CSV table of C-alpha atoms and ligand atoms in Angstrom, one decimal:
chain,number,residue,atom,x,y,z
A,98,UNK,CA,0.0,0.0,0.0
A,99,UNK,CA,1.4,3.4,-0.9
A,100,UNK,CA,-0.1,6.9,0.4
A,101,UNK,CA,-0.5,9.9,-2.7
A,102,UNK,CA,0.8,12.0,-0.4
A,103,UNK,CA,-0.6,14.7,-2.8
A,104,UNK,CA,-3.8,13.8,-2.9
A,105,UNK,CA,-5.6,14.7,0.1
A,106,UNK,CA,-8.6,17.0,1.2
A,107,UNK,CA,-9.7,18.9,4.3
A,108,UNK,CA,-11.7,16.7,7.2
A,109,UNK,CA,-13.5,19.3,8.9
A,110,UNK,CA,-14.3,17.6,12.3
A,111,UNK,CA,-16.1,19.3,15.7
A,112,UNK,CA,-12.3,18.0,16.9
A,113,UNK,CA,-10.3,20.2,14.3
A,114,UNK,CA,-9.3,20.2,10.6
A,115,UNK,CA,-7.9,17.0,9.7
A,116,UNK,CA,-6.5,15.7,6.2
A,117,UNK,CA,-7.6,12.8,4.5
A,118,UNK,CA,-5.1,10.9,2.2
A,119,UNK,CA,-6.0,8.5,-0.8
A,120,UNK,CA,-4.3,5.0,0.2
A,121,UNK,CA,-6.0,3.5,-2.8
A,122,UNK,CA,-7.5,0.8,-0.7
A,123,UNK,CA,-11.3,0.7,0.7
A,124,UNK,CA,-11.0,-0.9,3.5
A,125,UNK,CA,-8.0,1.5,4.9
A,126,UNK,CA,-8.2,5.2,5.4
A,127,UNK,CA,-5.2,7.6,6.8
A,128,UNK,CA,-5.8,10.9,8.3
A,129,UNK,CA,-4.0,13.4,9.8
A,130,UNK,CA,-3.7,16.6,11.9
A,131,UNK,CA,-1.1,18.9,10.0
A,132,UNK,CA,0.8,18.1,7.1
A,133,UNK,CA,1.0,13.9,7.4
A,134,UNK,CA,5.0,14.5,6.1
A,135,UNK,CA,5.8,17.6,8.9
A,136,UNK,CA,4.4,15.2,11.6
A,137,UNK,CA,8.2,14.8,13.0
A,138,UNK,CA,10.0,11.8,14.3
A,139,UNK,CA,8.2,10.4,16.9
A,140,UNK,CA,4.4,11.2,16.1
A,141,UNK,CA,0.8,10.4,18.3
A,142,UNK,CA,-0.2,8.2,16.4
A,143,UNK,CA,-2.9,5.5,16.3
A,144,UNK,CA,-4.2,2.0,14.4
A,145,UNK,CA,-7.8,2.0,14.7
A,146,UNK,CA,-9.7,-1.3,13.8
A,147,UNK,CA,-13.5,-0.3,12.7
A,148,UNK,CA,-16.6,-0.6,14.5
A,149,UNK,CA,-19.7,0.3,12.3
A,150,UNK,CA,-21.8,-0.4,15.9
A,151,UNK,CA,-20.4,2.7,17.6
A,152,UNK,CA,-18.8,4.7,14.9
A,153,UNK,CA,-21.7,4.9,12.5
A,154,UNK,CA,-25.0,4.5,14.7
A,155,UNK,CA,-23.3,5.4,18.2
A,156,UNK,CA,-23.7,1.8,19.8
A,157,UNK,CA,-22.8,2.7,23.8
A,158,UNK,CA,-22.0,-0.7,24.4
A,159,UNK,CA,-18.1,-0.7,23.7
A,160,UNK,CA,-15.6,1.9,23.7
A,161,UNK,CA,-14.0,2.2,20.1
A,162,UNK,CA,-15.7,5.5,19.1
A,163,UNK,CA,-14.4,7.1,22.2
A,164,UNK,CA,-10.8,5.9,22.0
A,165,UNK,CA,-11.2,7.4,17.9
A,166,UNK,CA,-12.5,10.5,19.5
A,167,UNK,CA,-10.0,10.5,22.2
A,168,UNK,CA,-7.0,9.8,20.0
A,169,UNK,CA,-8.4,12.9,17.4
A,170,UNK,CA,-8.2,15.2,20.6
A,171,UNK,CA,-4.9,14.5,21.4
A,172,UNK,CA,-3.9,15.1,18.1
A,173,UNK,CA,-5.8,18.1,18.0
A,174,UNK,CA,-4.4,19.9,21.1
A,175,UNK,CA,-0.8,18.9,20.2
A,176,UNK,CA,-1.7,20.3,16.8
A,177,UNK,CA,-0.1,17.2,15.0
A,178,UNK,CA,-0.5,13.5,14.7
A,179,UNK,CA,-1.7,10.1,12.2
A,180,UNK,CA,-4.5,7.3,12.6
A,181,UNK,CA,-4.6,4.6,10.1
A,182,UNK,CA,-8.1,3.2,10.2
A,183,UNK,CA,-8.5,0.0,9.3
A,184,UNK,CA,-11.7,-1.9,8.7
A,185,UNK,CA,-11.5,-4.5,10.9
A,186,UNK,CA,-14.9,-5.3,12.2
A,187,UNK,CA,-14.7,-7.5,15.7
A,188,UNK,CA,-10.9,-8.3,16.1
A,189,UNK,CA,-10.7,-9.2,12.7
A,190,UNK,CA,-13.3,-11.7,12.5
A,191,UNK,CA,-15.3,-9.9,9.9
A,192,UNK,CA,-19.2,-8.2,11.2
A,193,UNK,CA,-21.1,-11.3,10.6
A,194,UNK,CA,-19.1,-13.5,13.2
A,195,UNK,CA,-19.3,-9.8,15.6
A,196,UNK,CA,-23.3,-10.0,15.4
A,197,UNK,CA,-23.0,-13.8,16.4
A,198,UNK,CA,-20.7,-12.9,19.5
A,199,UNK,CA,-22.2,-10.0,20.7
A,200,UNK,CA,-25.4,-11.9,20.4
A,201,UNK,CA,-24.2,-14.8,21.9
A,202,UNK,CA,-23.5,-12.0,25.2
A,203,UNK,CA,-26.8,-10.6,25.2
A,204,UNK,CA,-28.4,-14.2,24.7
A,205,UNK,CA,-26.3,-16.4,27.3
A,206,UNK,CA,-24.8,-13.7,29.5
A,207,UNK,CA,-21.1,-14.1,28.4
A,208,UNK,CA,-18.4,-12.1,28.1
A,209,UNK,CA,-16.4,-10.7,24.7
A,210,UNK,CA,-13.5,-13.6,25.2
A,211,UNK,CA,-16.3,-16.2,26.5
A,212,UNK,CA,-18.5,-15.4,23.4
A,213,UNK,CA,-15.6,-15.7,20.9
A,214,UNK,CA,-14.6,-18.9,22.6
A,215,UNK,CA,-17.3,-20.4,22.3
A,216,UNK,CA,-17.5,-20.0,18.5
A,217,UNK,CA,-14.6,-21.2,18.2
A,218,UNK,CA,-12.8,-18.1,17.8
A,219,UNK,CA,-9.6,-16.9,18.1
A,220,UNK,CA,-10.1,-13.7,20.8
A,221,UNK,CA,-7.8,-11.5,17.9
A,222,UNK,CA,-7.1,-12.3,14.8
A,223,UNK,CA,-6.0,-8.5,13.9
A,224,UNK,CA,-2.8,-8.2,11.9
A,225,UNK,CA,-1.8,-4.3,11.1
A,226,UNK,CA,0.9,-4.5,8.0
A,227,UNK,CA,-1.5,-1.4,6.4
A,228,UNK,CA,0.0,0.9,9.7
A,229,UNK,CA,3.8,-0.4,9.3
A,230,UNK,CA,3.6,0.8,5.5
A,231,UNK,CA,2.2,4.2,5.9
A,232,UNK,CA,4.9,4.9,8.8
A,233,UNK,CA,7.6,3.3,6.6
A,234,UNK,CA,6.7,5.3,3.7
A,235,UNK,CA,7.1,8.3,5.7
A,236,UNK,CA,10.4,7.4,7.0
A,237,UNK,CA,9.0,7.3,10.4
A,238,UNK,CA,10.5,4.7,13.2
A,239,UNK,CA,9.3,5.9,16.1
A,240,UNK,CA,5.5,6.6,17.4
A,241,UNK,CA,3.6,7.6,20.3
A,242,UNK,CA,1.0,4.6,20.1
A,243,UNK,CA,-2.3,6.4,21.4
A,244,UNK,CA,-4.1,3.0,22.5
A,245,UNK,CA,-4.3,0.6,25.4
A,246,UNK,CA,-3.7,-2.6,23.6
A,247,UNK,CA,-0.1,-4.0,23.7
A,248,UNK,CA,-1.0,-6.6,20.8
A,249,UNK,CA,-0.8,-3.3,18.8
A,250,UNK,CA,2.7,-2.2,20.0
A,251,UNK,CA,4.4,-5.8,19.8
A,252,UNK,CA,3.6,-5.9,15.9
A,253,UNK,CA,4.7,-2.7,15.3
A,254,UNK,CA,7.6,-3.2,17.4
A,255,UNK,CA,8.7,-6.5,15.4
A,256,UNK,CA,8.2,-4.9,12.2
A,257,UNK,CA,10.9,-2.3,13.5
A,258,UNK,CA,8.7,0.8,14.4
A,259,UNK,CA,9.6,1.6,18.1
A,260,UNK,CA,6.6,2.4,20.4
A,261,UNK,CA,6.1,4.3,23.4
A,262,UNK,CA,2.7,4.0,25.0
A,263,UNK,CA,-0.1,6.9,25.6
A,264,UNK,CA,-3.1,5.7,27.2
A,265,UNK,CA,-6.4,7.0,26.6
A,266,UNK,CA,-8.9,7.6,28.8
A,267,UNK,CA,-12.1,5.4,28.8
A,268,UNK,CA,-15.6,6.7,29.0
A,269,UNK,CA,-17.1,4.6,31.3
A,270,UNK,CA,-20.7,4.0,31.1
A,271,UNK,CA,-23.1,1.2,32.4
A,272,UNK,CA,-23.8,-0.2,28.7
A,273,UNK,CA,-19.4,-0.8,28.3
A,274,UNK,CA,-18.8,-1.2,31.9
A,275,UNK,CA,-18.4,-5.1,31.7
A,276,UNK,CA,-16.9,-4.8,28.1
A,277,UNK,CA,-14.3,-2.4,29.2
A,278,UNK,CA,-13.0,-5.0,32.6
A,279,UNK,CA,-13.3,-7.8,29.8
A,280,UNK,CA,-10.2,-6.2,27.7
A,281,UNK,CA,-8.2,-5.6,30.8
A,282,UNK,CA,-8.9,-9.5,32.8
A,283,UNK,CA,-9.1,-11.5,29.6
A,284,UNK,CA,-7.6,-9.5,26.7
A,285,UNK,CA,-4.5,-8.1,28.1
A,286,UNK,CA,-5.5,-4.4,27.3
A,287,UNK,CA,-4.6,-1.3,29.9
A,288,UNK,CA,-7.3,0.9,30.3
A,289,UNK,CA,-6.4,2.8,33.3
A,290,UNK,CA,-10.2,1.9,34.7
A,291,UNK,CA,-9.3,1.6,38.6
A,292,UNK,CA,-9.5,5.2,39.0
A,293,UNK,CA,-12.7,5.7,37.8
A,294,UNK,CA,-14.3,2.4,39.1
A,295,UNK,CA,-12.9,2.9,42.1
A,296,UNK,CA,-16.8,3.4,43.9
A,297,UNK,CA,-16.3,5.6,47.3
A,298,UNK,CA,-13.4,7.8,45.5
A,299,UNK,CA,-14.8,11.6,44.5
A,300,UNK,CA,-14.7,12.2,41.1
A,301,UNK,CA,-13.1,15.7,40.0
A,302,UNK,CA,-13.9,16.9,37.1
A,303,UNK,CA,-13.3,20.7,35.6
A,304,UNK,CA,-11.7,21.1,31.9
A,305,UNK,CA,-14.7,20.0,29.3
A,306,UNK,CA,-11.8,17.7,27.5
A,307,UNK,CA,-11.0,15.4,30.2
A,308,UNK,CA,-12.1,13.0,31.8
A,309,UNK,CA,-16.2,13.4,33.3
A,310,UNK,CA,-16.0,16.5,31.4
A,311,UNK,CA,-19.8,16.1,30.5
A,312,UNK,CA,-20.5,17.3,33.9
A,313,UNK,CA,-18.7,20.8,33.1
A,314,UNK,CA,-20.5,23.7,32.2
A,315,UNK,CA,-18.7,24.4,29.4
A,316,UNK,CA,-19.3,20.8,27.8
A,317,UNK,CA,-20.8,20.9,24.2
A,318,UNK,CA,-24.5,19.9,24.8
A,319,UNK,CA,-27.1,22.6,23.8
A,320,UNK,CA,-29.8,23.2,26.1
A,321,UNK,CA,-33.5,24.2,25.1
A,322,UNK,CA,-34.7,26.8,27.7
A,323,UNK,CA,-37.4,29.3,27.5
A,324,UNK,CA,-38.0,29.1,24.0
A,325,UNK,CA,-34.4,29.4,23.0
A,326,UNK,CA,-31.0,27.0,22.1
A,327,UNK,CA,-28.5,27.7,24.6
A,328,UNK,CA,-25.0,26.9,22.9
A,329,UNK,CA,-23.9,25.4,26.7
A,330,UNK,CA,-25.4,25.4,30.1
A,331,UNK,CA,-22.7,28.2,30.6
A,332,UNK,CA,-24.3,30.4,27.9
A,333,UNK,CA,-28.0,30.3,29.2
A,334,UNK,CA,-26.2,30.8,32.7
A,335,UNK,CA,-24.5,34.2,32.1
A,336,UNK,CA,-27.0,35.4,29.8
A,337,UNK,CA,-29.7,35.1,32.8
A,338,UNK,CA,-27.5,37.9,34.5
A,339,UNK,CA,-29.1,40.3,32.7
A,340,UNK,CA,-33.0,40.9,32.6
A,341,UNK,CA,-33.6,42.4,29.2
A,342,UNK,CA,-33.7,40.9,26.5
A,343,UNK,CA,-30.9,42.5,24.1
A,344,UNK,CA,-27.8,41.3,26.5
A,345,UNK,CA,-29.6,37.8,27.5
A,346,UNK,CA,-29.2,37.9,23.3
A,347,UNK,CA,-25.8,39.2,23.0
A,348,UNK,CA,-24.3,36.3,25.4
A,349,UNK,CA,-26.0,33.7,23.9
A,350,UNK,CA,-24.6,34.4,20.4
A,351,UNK,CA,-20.9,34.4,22.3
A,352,UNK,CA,-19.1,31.8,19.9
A,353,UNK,CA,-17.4,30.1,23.3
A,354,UNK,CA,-18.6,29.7,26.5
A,355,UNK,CA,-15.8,31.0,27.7
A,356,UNK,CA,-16.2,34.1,25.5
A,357,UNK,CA,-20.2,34.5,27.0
A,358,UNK,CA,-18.6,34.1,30.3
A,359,UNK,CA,-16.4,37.0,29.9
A,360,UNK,CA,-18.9,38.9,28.0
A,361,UNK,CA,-21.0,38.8,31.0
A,362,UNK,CA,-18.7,40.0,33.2
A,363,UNK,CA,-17.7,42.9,31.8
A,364,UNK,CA,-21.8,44.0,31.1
A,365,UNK,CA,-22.6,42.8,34.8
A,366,UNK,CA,-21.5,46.1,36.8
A,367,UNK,CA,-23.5,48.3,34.5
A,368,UNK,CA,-26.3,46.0,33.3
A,369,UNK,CA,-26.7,43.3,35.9
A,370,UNK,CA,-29.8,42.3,37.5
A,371,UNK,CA,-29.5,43.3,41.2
A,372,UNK,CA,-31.0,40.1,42.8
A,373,UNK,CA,-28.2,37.8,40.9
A,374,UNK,CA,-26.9,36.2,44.1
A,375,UNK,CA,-30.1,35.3,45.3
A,376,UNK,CA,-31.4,33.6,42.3
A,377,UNK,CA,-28.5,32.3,40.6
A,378,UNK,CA,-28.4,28.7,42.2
A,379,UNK,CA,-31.8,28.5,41.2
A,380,UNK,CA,-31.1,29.3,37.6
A,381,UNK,CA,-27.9,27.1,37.6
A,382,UNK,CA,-30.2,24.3,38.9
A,383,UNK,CA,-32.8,24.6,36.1
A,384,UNK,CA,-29.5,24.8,33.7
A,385,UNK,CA,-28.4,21.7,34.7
A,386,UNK,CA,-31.6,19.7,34.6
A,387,UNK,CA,-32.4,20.9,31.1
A,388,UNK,CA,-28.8,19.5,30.7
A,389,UNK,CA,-29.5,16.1,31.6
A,390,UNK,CA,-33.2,15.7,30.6
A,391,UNK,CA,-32.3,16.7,27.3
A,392,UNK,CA,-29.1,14.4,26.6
A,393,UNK,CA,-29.7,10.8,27.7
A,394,UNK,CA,-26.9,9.9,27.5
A,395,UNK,CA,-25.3,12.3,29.3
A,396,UNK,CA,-27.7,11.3,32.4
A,397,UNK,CA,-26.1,7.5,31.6
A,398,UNK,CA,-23.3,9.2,32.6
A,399,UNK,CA,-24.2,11.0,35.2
A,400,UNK,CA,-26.1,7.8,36.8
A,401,UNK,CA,-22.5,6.0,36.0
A,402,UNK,CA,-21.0,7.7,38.7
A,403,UNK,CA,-23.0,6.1,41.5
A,404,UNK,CA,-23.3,7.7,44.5
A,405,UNK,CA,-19.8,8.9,44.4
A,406,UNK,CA,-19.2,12.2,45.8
A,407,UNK,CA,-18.9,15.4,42.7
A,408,UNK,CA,-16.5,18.1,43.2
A,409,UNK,CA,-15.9,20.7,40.7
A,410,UNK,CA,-11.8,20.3,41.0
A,411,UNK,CA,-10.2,23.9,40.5
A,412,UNK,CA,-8.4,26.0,42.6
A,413,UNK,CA,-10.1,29.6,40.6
A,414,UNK,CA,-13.6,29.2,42.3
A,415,UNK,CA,-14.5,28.6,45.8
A,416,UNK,CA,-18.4,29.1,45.3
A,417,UNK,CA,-19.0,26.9,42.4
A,418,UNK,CA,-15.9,25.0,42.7
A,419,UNK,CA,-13.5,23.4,45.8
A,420,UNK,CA,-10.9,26.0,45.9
A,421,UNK,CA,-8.8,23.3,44.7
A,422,UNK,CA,-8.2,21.8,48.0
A,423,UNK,CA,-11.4,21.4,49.0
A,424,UNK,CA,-12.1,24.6,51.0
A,425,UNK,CA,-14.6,25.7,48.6
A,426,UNK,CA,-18.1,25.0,48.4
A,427,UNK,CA,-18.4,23.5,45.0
A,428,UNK,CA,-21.7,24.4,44.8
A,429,UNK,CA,-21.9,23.0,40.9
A,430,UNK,CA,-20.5,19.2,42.7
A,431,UNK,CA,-23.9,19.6,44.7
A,432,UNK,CA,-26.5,20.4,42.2
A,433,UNK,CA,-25.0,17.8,39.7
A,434,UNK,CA,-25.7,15.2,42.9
A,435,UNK,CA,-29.1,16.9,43.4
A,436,UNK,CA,-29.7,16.6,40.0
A,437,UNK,CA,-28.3,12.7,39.9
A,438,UNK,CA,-30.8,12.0,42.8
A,439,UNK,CA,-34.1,13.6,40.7
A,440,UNK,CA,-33.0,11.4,37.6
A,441,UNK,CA,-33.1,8.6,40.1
A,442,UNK,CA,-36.3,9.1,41.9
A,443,UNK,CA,-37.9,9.8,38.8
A,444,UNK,CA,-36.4,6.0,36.9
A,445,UNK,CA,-38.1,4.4,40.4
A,446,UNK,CA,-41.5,6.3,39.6
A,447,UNK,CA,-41.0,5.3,36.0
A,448,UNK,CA,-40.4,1.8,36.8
A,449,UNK,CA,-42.9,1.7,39.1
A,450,UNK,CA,-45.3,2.8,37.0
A,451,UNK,CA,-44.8,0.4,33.9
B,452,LIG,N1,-16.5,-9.4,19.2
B,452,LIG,C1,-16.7,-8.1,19.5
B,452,LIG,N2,-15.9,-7.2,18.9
B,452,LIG,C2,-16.1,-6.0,19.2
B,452,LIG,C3,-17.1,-5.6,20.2
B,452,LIG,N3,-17.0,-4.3,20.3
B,452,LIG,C4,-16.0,-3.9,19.5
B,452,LIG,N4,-15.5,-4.9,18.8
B,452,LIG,C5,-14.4,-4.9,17.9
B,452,LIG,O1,-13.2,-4.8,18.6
B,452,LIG,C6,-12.2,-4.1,17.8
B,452,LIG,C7,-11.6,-3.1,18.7
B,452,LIG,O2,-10.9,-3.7,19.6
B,452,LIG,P1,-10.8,-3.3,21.1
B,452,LIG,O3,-10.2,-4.5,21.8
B,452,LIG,O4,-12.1,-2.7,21.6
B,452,LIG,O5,-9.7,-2.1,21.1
B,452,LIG,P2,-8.3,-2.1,20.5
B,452,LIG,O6,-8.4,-1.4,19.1
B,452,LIG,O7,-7.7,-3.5,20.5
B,452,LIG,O8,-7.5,-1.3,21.5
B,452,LIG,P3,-7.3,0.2,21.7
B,452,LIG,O9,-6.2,0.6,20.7
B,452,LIG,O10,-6.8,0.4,23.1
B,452,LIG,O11,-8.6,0.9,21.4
B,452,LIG,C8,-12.9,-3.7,16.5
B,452,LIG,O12,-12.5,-4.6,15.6
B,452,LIG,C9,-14.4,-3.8,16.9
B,452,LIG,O13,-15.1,-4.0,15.7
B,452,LIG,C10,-17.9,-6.6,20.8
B,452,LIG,O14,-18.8,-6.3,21.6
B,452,LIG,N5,-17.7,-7.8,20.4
């Protein structure tokens, strides 16, 4: 397989810009962040294996459209990087033999590796020559392998391409819980999952890129509230500083949260609503339920997380957040838990009711 390194075209991605190169085959597809021959000497780079499931419809019951995801951010913030998809449906087995196994877990309770046994299968039959050409051609010897699968480091590193690892977080959810401590008991992966597991540890999120960063304010899910999109919960939030209508509008058109949130403060002293401390937990509140009545899977999520404590984790609030060492009151930690404990009452009523 050989890359025509001049023909490529712009993959404009809610990640970042990416570039598309012809690799003459179908069934292998090579994209980059940057210029795929300026990525340097020792690139992020991943082999992705394809999973029409999750990538396509947005199955939630394994994790390889978040580790695709996860690996484009990476590549995106460092501004550089290569993936070499690859379709390989179910470790290499092909879709039809996937359907049977992930039938055969659905039907008899078992597990990935105890579903492929009992086909007959072998657990990974994935072989990944298409990756060692693309990296050859480029003169490249060295990665940064963005995956937890050491399978894919040992055949790179016996076909000469030195590896160091970069593990990618997992986005846990009750769907891919049992999928996710498959790979690691049975399939020799390393998804760092202890942390997260881990049920009486608090769970810190802040930054709307890492990990639990659904539960920020600044995460990309749109809310509907009095008769208007709300880019983020952030947007409606500022905006409801304000009691007419022409800043409420001027916020919510703010191309970045963190833009509305600025905008806002510098309007507040002249324009601000007077009552703003007394109402503002209330209008956070109704924020955040819009939030998670209007994403399901974002209330997955937030039901994911158990009755583990939530702290907003950042040392530049100590109303909304914990001060960073916990002094603060992270008042944002305590409606998400309020808000966790109305999604529950209201699945018991449901349930009850059926
Ligand atoms: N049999 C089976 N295969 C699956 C299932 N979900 C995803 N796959 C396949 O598993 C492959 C991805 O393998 P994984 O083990 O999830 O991840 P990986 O690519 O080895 O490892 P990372 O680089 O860490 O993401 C793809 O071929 C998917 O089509 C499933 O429920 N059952």
């Amino acid at each position: 397989m050989k890359l025509a390194l001049d023909n490529w075209c712009t993959l404009p991605t809610p990640i970042g810009d990416f570039r598309m190169y012809d690799t003459g085959l179908e069934e292998v597809s090579v994209i980059s962040m940057g210029d795929i021959q300026a990525v340097g000497s020792k690139p992020l780079f991943r082999v992705h294996s394809s999973c029409k499931a999750s990538e396509v419809f947005g199955a939630l019951d394994c994790d390889c459209a978040d580790q695709l995801r996860e690996a484009m951010k990476l590549m995106a913030i460092e501004g550089s990087g290569l993936i070499v998809y690859q379709h390989q449906e179910g470790r290499g087995h092909g879709l039809s033999l996937k359907i049977k196994a992930v039938k055969a877990m659905e039907h008899d309770g078992l597990d990935t590796a105890e579903a492929f046994e009992k086909l007959g299968l072998e657990q990974d039959k994935r072989s990944y020559p298409e990756a060692v050409a693309v990296l050859q051609q480029l003169g490249i010897n060295e990665v940064r392998l963005v995956s937890n699968n050491p399978r894919k480091a040992a055949f790179l590193n016996t076909h000469g391409i030195q590896t160091s690892g970069v593990n990618t977080h997992p986005n846990i959810r009750p769907e891919n819980a049992n999928y996710l401590q498959t790979k690691n008991a049975k399939l020799g992966h390393q998804l760092p999952l202890d942390d997260q597991l881990q049920s009486e540890s608090p769970i810190h999120f802040y930054h709307s890129d890492q990990p639990w960063g659904e539960f920020s304010n600044f995460s990309k899910h749109a809310v509907f509230l009095n008769g208007k999109i709300w880019p983020t919960v952030e947007h409606y939030y500022q905006a409801q500083k304000f009691s007419d209508p022409m800043h409420q509008e001027q916020i919510r058109c703010c191309l970045t949260p963190m833009k509305a949130k600025t905008a806002a403060y510098e309007l507040s002293d002249q324009y601000g609503r007077t009552d703003w401390v007394n109402v503002r937990e209330q209008i956070m509140l109704q924020a955040l339920e819009a939030k998670f009545e209007q994403h399901p899977d974002l209330a997955n999520k937030l039901m994911s997380s158990g009755d583990r404590q939530l702290v907003e984790f950042t040392e530049k609030d100590d109303f909304w957040g914990d001060s960073g060492d916990g002094s603060g009151q992270n008042r944002l930690g305590q409606l998400l838990m309020q808000v966790r404990a109305e999604i529950r009452q209201q699945s018991i009523h449901t349930k009850a009711l059926v």
